[in-house]
């Protein structure tokens, strides 16, 4: 039964990908990409990687679709192909086929999927599965690996979100604010949308907070929660119109908050340095939190992650949709 | 705990960046002081790390207190310490230089964000040099690449398209690398470099490992702009602001070469590369071609910045060739050349920047004018030229010496010839600039000497002295690097 | 001590007044004499680079002879250039003297180098510093000459000598000179031949054909430069380097064992004949001298390459004799130019009557270069010719004789014209200035003195050959 579903999904995924490439109307392509992400989300779930699926749903299908639309809003939705430009396509075709061939060659002697004796399952994973709870008192293994065992990777990934925000802001920023954008969007505003958005937004935020806080026990955590929080803000900004959103949360403020988010993470990790311990070694907190030291520390760094991701998502959206034109009051 | 230096070297610029990001908008006035403090401390940390590995030879640092392969570790041997020293040294020079250069290139309102990214980029480079985890390398590639994209795009409208090309190529390279690491992980169940090196020999003859090797090396080749994957590099670097260039051009590609050395020499082992795969001929051909092609372009171009870019293309060929020659001396030469070339490139880029800012262009005629109007810059330029040509006792000579020796010992004469051709071309290239000066028509209305601002002069002088010092202290570095070489080198 | 001296010379970079050059020159000569008296043979390491390679200096009779010649002639040249530069109204004199001083420092460095790497370093330094001297006039002609100079010298040194040096290092693991030779005897013959050819042509300063074209081109430089650098320092550094390589890297034992002499002497012999023939057709006096230099340099290489005691003595002796003889000729050419602005042989009719001292010195100088008594050139040539017979190369013997005849053919007509033809125009030409006349007379006198004093030098050189 499960196999049948998975085979079906695996057939659908490339089909959707081809459709997305085929479409000339970029807006439709973006929507199709969203569908693609949902399918991938199902695939991950089928493989048992619920956290990944969650992220894929929130980021791939959710926020990135919004970003694409925001970009299209300021550019164009139609693309033109140069029909004479066959050679570059041929090169691309050959490169893709070669790449695919290499990948398939490599797949041929990989261990079977789900083989309990494969190196992946017999190696580090065994340690994680057997000792994670004892080490950290956190039931969600994925969170443990992300926020404790390989914590520094997560910190750097959070930094990447910050960098994306900073980069997009810096590239798009114009010195003089554009004049007419905000009034235009407001003109097309509808009461229904505004009211329903206002109604939904608090629940989204609440759910986001839950995901952040409950990441220890169930799928989720700082990244996913941050994205959901950010989506809530974006929804508010969409419905309220540029001008009010700008007053409420300007991008520079977002940047500061995002940097503070990473700073919370790194700062918490840096405390052990004072006691001559290793960076991100949460065990120094045992004198305060007892056996829950690592668990609580993870929560704190997850909050940092969530803050950064939320501000990152919102700030990127605002930069994109306003074409960098809304930075007055710096 | 002396191993703390390993973290501090990457942590100090990281925290500097975060502090800048948090307070930058509130107090833009303090930015340059925060930056100066940060970079000074970072240089101290790198010196501390250097002195530590000088006595201990090896430093490990375990994030979160988890021993590898469970957690992520920093593994610092002497080669990584040299790289850290190089990154921080170059970054310090570039930072001082940017204090004056940046205001010419970017409106002040963007400076806080710019410097935040700048320091994140530095910490990314340093972390790449010290990390002992192949996945961590990927994350750091992202950190470096993303901040690099943003910093490079600051060259204005004409920089956008080349930068976008870079984004595509850079992402492609990182993606190849990631998939390769994925294969490695599936086959071995570990991501730690040392652990991988232990486990890999049991699965050397697997096709997946071969695939992983191909993907990782190709990914790295794209990132380091080795011929024929160099297409993105010259354009994006020429259009970028000089302040960014001072950081990116010397370090961006060089650190990828270092990662290549780590992965090929330590993770896969020289044994795998030379005996089991026997890819040496292919790699040497690529390296030789890179040198030749870079050299041909160098002859063809007329603007200093662009010439520097193609010099980088051919220098990448030197280093890759040195690594894949698999001789003890050639690998030492390659490592030494990574550091030497970083220093040479930063000096060249700074010279080009000064000429561009003070004289308004960097064509041959402008550079020739430099000798008359910017004496300090001119002296630095001459010194760095001698090093690129490979005149003893400049660092460029020694690395070339070792590389050619390695090429002779392993029978790749083509590579040796390519190196010599590159040297000869460099002679004629740079003497074109000298000639431009020497035979310039002198009239009485010749413009007077311009005094470079201190922020230009200090890094130039320091870099020039550093070059000479690095060359003269070659024997020290030779012994220093030798102790950290991968096993199986003759 | 020796190392300190090398550095001292490099740093003695006089800015402006030629007087400091003179002082430095006298100090240098004094220190060389001092060295001669206390003949230290220790190797002094200054900076070591990697196993087997460091910048190090040592001092043996060969280096002493060479250093003595170069430094004493430097002093005389400085005197001469003061006269010449003022007489010819040259610009940028400080740069000129500074570059000459650096070049001399580099020459000293080459002379006292204890290994090939050190020698190479100073060799390159010399190329760079003389580049500016060749292009001193800063006009298009100078540009072409300087560019050619650069292409040949760097092309040779980087393209051939450097890889040859690295190959030697790869083969032996050391680069230190040793009269026993450092190349192992098992080295295959083709490798030896290739290496030898790479060295011969790589040190392009020695001007072996076809790597000679830079030398006539470099004659665009002011005459003191031509005289000192292109008759003495630069070209002799090339020859000296080759001598060092032949004796110190290959070693005579090896050369005699595998009969490498053939390679060396035939290349050199070809150069001797062709250069002498070409010299006949040059009308520009300085170009004629340049081609003559090319031929004479090949003599030296031929002599050293013959690898017999006699020929070796002759070769090394010829470094000295030719230096004094040729510098005299160049000084005279410069003096004529300063006094009359005449550059071509065909213009020299009757000039000997107007400038008797100059042309008298010219006559002695040419005698020395041709190799006729009572000048030093005779002795060195005598040894070389005997050496050729000793080594059993009758062809080379003939080459020596033919080329001596050719030398006479291209020099004596000048003297004849100068003294016995009637001048075309009766300009009011006289000897002037004093500083342009005295130096050639001194060097000419030295050529004669060396004829008498040769045994002393010969004993020094024989000391080298026999251990």
PDB file of C-alpha atoms in Angstrom, chain A residues 99 102-111 118-121 123-125 127-128 135-136 148-153 155-157 159-164 166-175 252 255-256 259-260 262-263 266-267 270 272-273 276-283 294 330, chain B residues 1 3-4 7-8 10 14-15 18-19 21-23 25-26 60-66 69-72 106-107 109-110 113-114 116-117 120 133 135-136 138-140 142-143 146-147 149-151 153-154 160 176 179 183 185-191 205-209 211 214-215:
ATOM      1  CA  UNK A  99      25.418  14.489 -14.481  1.00  0.00           C
ATOM      2  CA  UNK A 102      27.242   9.915 -12.939  1.00  0.00           C
ATOM      3  CA  UNK A 103      24.613  10.038 -10.225  1.00  0.00           C
ATOM      4  CA  UNK A 104      23.013   6.805 -11.370  1.00  0.00           C
ATOM      5  CA  UNK A 105      26.379   5.100 -11.542  1.00  0.00           C
ATOM      6  CA  UNK A 106      26.938   6.067  -7.968  1.00  0.00           C
ATOM      7  CA  UNK A 107      23.562   4.809  -6.873  1.00  0.00           C
ATOM      8  CA  UNK A 108      24.189   1.312  -8.193  1.00  0.00           C
ATOM      9  CA  UNK A 109      26.092   0.025  -5.211  1.00  0.00           C
ATOM     10  CA  UNK A 110      24.559   2.006  -2.414  1.00  0.00           C
ATOM     11  CA  UNK A 111      23.129  -0.025   0.442  1.00  0.00           C
ATOM     12  CA  UNK A 118      24.048  -0.022   6.286  1.00  0.00           C
ATOM     13  CA  UNK A 119      26.806   2.321   7.423  1.00  0.00           C
ATOM     14  CA  UNK A 120      24.382   5.158   7.951  1.00  0.00           C
ATOM     15  CA  UNK A 121      22.225   3.175  10.289  1.00  0.00           C
ATOM     16  CA  UNK A 123      27.320   4.426  12.414  1.00  0.00           C
ATOM     17  CA  UNK A 124      26.677   7.613  14.283  1.00  0.00           C
ATOM     18  CA  UNK A 125      22.910   7.168  14.139  1.00  0.00           C
ATOM     19  CA  UNK A 127      24.739   6.515  19.092  1.00  0.00           C
ATOM     20  CA  UNK A 128      22.150   9.223  18.581  1.00  0.00           C
ATOM     21  CA  UNK A 135      22.293  12.977  27.144  1.00  0.00           C
ATOM     22  CA  UNK A 136      19.790  15.747  26.744  1.00  0.00           C
ATOM     23  CA  UNK A 148      23.024  20.099  20.259  1.00  0.00           C
ATOM     24  CA  UNK A 149      25.211  17.495  18.590  1.00  0.00           C
ATOM     25  CA  UNK A 150      25.626  19.462  15.380  1.00  0.00           C
ATOM     26  CA  UNK A 151      24.619  22.741  16.852  1.00  0.00           C
ATOM     27  CA  UNK A 152      27.246  24.828  15.146  1.00  0.00           C
ATOM     28  CA  UNK A 153      25.893  23.878  11.721  1.00  0.00           C
ATOM     29  CA  UNK A 155      23.947  28.329  14.034  1.00  0.00           C
ATOM     30  CA  UNK A 156      25.657  28.874  10.714  1.00  0.00           C
ATOM     31  CA  UNK A 157      22.493  28.048   8.800  1.00  0.00           C
ATOM     32  CA  UNK A 159      23.470  33.009   9.899  1.00  0.00           C
ATOM     33  CA  UNK A 160      22.816  32.162   6.278  1.00  0.00           C
ATOM     34  CA  UNK A 161      19.235  33.383   6.706  1.00  0.00           C
ATOM     35  CA  UNK A 162      20.577  36.568   8.233  1.00  0.00           C
ATOM     36  CA  UNK A 163      23.024  36.948   5.359  1.00  0.00           C
ATOM     37  CA  UNK A 164      20.243  36.448   2.829  1.00  0.00           C
ATOM     38  CA  UNK A 166      21.205  41.551   4.623  1.00  0.00           C
ATOM     39  CA  UNK A 167      22.222  40.806   1.068  1.00  0.00           C
ATOM     40  CA  UNK A 168      18.812  41.276  -0.446  1.00  0.00           C
ATOM     41  CA  UNK A 169      18.281  44.421   1.546  1.00  0.00           C
ATOM     42  CA  UNK A 170      21.617  45.862   0.535  1.00  0.00           C
ATOM     43  CA  UNK A 171      21.255  45.063  -3.133  1.00  0.00           C
ATOM     44  CA  UNK A 172      17.708  46.326  -3.499  1.00  0.00           C
ATOM     45  CA  UNK A 173      17.961  49.318  -1.244  1.00  0.00           C
ATOM     46  CA  UNK A 174      17.580  52.612  -2.968  1.00  0.00           C
ATOM     47  CA  UNK A 175      18.583  55.850  -1.414  1.00  0.00           C
ATOM     48  CA  UNK A 252      16.234  48.068   9.483  1.00  0.00           C
ATOM     49  CA  UNK A 255      17.793  43.467  10.439  1.00  0.00           C
ATOM     50  CA  UNK A 256      18.657  44.397  13.973  1.00  0.00           C
ATOM     51  CA  UNK A 259      21.161  39.880  14.083  1.00  0.00           C
ATOM     52  CA  UNK A 260      20.049  39.766  17.692  1.00  0.00           C
ATOM     53  CA  UNK A 262      21.838  34.912  15.912  1.00  0.00           C
ATOM     54  CA  UNK A 263      23.502  36.769  18.741  1.00  0.00           C
ATOM     55  CA  UNK A 266      25.929  32.447  19.623  1.00  0.00           C
ATOM     56  CA  UNK A 267      25.953  34.372  22.880  1.00  0.00           C
ATOM     57  CA  UNK A 270      29.716  31.520  24.152  1.00  0.00           C
ATOM     58  CA  UNK A 272      30.909  28.205  28.405  1.00  0.00           C
ATOM     59  CA  UNK A 273      33.984  29.985  27.103  1.00  0.00           C
ATOM     60  CA  UNK A 276      37.000  27.522  29.725  1.00  0.00           C
ATOM     61  CA  UNK A 277      34.599  25.067  28.159  1.00  0.00           C
ATOM     62  CA  UNK A 278      33.840  24.398  24.538  1.00  0.00           C
ATOM     63  CA  UNK A 279      31.674  26.724  22.498  1.00  0.00           C
ATOM     64  CA  UNK A 280      28.025  25.598  22.590  1.00  0.00           C
ATOM     65  CA  UNK A 281      28.722  23.194  25.437  1.00  0.00           C
ATOM     66  CA  UNK A 282      25.411  23.497  27.269  1.00  0.00           C
ATOM     67  CA  UNK A 283      26.515  21.343  30.155  1.00  0.00           C
ATOM     68  CA  UNK A 294      20.735  20.901  27.541  1.00  0.00           C
ATOM     69  CA  UNK A 330      16.667  55.023   8.365  1.00  0.00           C
TER      70      UNK A 330
ATOM     71  CA  UNK B   1      42.973  25.599  27.242  1.00  0.00           C
ATOM     72  CA  UNK B   3      42.762  24.959  21.807  1.00  0.00           C
ATOM     73  CA  UNK B   4      40.403  27.835  22.451  1.00  0.00           C
ATOM     74  CA  UNK B   7      37.478  28.702  17.937  1.00  0.00           C
ATOM     75  CA  UNK B   8      38.423  32.272  18.639  1.00  0.00           C
ATOM     76  CA  UNK B  10      36.627  32.069  13.585  1.00  0.00           C
ATOM     77  CA  UNK B  14      31.669  36.171  13.710  1.00  0.00           C
ATOM     78  CA  UNK B  15      30.750  38.005  16.874  1.00  0.00           C
ATOM     79  CA  UNK B  18      26.747  40.126  14.812  1.00  0.00           C
ATOM     80  CA  UNK B  19      27.490  43.098  17.018  1.00  0.00           C
ATOM     81  CA  UNK B  21      24.508  43.981  12.668  1.00  0.00           C
ATOM     82  CA  UNK B  22      22.771  44.670  15.964  1.00  0.00           C
ATOM     83  CA  UNK B  23      24.111  48.117  16.692  1.00  0.00           C
ATOM     84  CA  UNK B  25      22.013  51.269  12.569  1.00  0.00           C
ATOM     85  CA  UNK B  26      21.793  52.690  16.012  1.00  0.00           C
ATOM     86  CA  UNK B  60      41.280  19.742  18.113  1.00  0.00           C
ATOM     87  CA  UNK B  61      38.227  21.606  19.267  1.00  0.00           C
ATOM     88  CA  UNK B  62      34.917  19.917  19.946  1.00  0.00           C
ATOM     89  CA  UNK B  63      31.802  22.004  19.599  1.00  0.00           C
ATOM     90  CA  UNK B  64      29.367  21.395  22.407  1.00  0.00           C
ATOM     91  CA  UNK B  65      31.881  19.088  24.016  1.00  0.00           C
ATOM     92  CA  UNK B  66      30.834  16.229  21.732  1.00  0.00           C
ATOM     93  CA  UNK B  69      32.088  11.735  14.900  1.00  0.00           C
ATOM     94  CA  UNK B  70      29.103  12.527  17.102  1.00  0.00           C
ATOM     95  CA  UNK B  71      29.637  16.234  17.139  1.00  0.00           C
ATOM     96  CA  UNK B  72      31.446  18.704  14.940  1.00  0.00           C
ATOM     97  CA  UNK B 106      29.015  52.910  -1.697  1.00  0.00           C
ATOM     98  CA  UNK B 107      26.628  55.365  -0.028  1.00  0.00           C
ATOM     99  CA  UNK B 109      23.729  54.252   4.519  1.00  0.00           C
ATOM    100  CA  UNK B 110      24.755  50.838   3.263  1.00  0.00           C
ATOM    101  CA  UNK B 113      25.155  46.082   6.397  1.00  0.00           C
ATOM    102  CA  UNK B 114      28.191  45.917   4.180  1.00  0.00           C
ATOM    103  CA  UNK B 116      28.355  42.964   8.781  1.00  0.00           C
ATOM    104  CA  UNK B 117      28.528  40.815   5.675  1.00  0.00           C
ATOM    105  CA  UNK B 120      30.711  37.159   8.237  1.00  0.00           C
ATOM    106  CA  UNK B 133      33.703  18.101   9.137  1.00  0.00           C
ATOM    107  CA  UNK B 135      29.172  18.833   5.956  1.00  0.00           C
ATOM    108  CA  UNK B 136      30.244  21.811   7.970  1.00  0.00           C
ATOM    109  CA  UNK B 138      29.174  22.883   2.897  1.00  0.00           C
ATOM    110  CA  UNK B 139      27.415  25.134   5.400  1.00  0.00           C
ATOM    111  CA  UNK B 140      30.438  27.394   5.419  1.00  0.00           C
ATOM    112  CA  UNK B 142      26.930  28.827   1.891  1.00  0.00           C
ATOM    113  CA  UNK B 143      27.947  31.440   4.436  1.00  0.00           C
ATOM    114  CA  UNK B 146      25.899  34.248   0.082  1.00  0.00           C
ATOM    115  CA  UNK B 147      27.766  37.053   1.759  1.00  0.00           C
ATOM    116  CA  UNK B 149      27.319  37.468  -3.674  1.00  0.00           C
ATOM    117  CA  UNK B 150      25.931  40.437  -1.829  1.00  0.00           C
ATOM    118  CA  UNK B 151      29.310  42.103  -1.435  1.00  0.00           C
ATOM    119  CA  UNK B 153      26.900  42.902  -6.314  1.00  0.00           C
ATOM    120  CA  UNK B 154      27.727  46.240  -4.730  1.00  0.00           C
ATOM    121  CA  UNK B 160      24.327  42.471 -11.304  1.00  0.00           C
ATOM    122  CA  UNK B 176      27.735  19.089  -6.548  1.00  0.00           C
ATOM    123  CA  UNK B 179      25.580  15.517  -3.294  1.00  0.00           C
ATOM    124  CA  UNK B 183      27.167   9.722  -1.184  1.00  0.00           C
ATOM    125  CA  UNK B 185      27.740   9.712   4.155  1.00  0.00           C
ATOM    126  CA  UNK B 186      25.577   6.904   2.843  1.00  0.00           C
ATOM    127  CA  UNK B 187      28.603   4.717   2.262  1.00  0.00           C
ATOM    128  CA  UNK B 188      30.375   5.441   5.502  1.00  0.00           C
ATOM    129  CA  UNK B 189      27.904   6.823   7.988  1.00  0.00           C
ATOM    130  CA  UNK B 190      30.158   9.621   9.103  1.00  0.00           C
ATOM    131  CA  UNK B 191      30.924  13.189   8.209  1.00  0.00           C
ATOM    132  CA  UNK B 205      36.516   0.170  -4.742  1.00  0.00           C
ATOM    133  CA  UNK B 206      32.919   1.194  -4.577  1.00  0.00           C
ATOM    134  CA  UNK B 207      31.319   3.065  -7.448  1.00  0.00           C
ATOM    135  CA  UNK B 208      29.520   5.382  -5.092  1.00  0.00           C
ATOM    136  CA  UNK B 209      32.801   6.543  -3.671  1.00  0.00           C
ATOM    137  CA  UNK B 211      30.915   9.215  -7.858  1.00  0.00           C
ATOM    138  CA  UNK B 214      33.960  13.148  -9.007  1.00  0.00           C
ATOM    139  CA  UNK B 215      31.133  15.252  -7.652  1.00  0.00           C
TER     140      UNK B 215
END
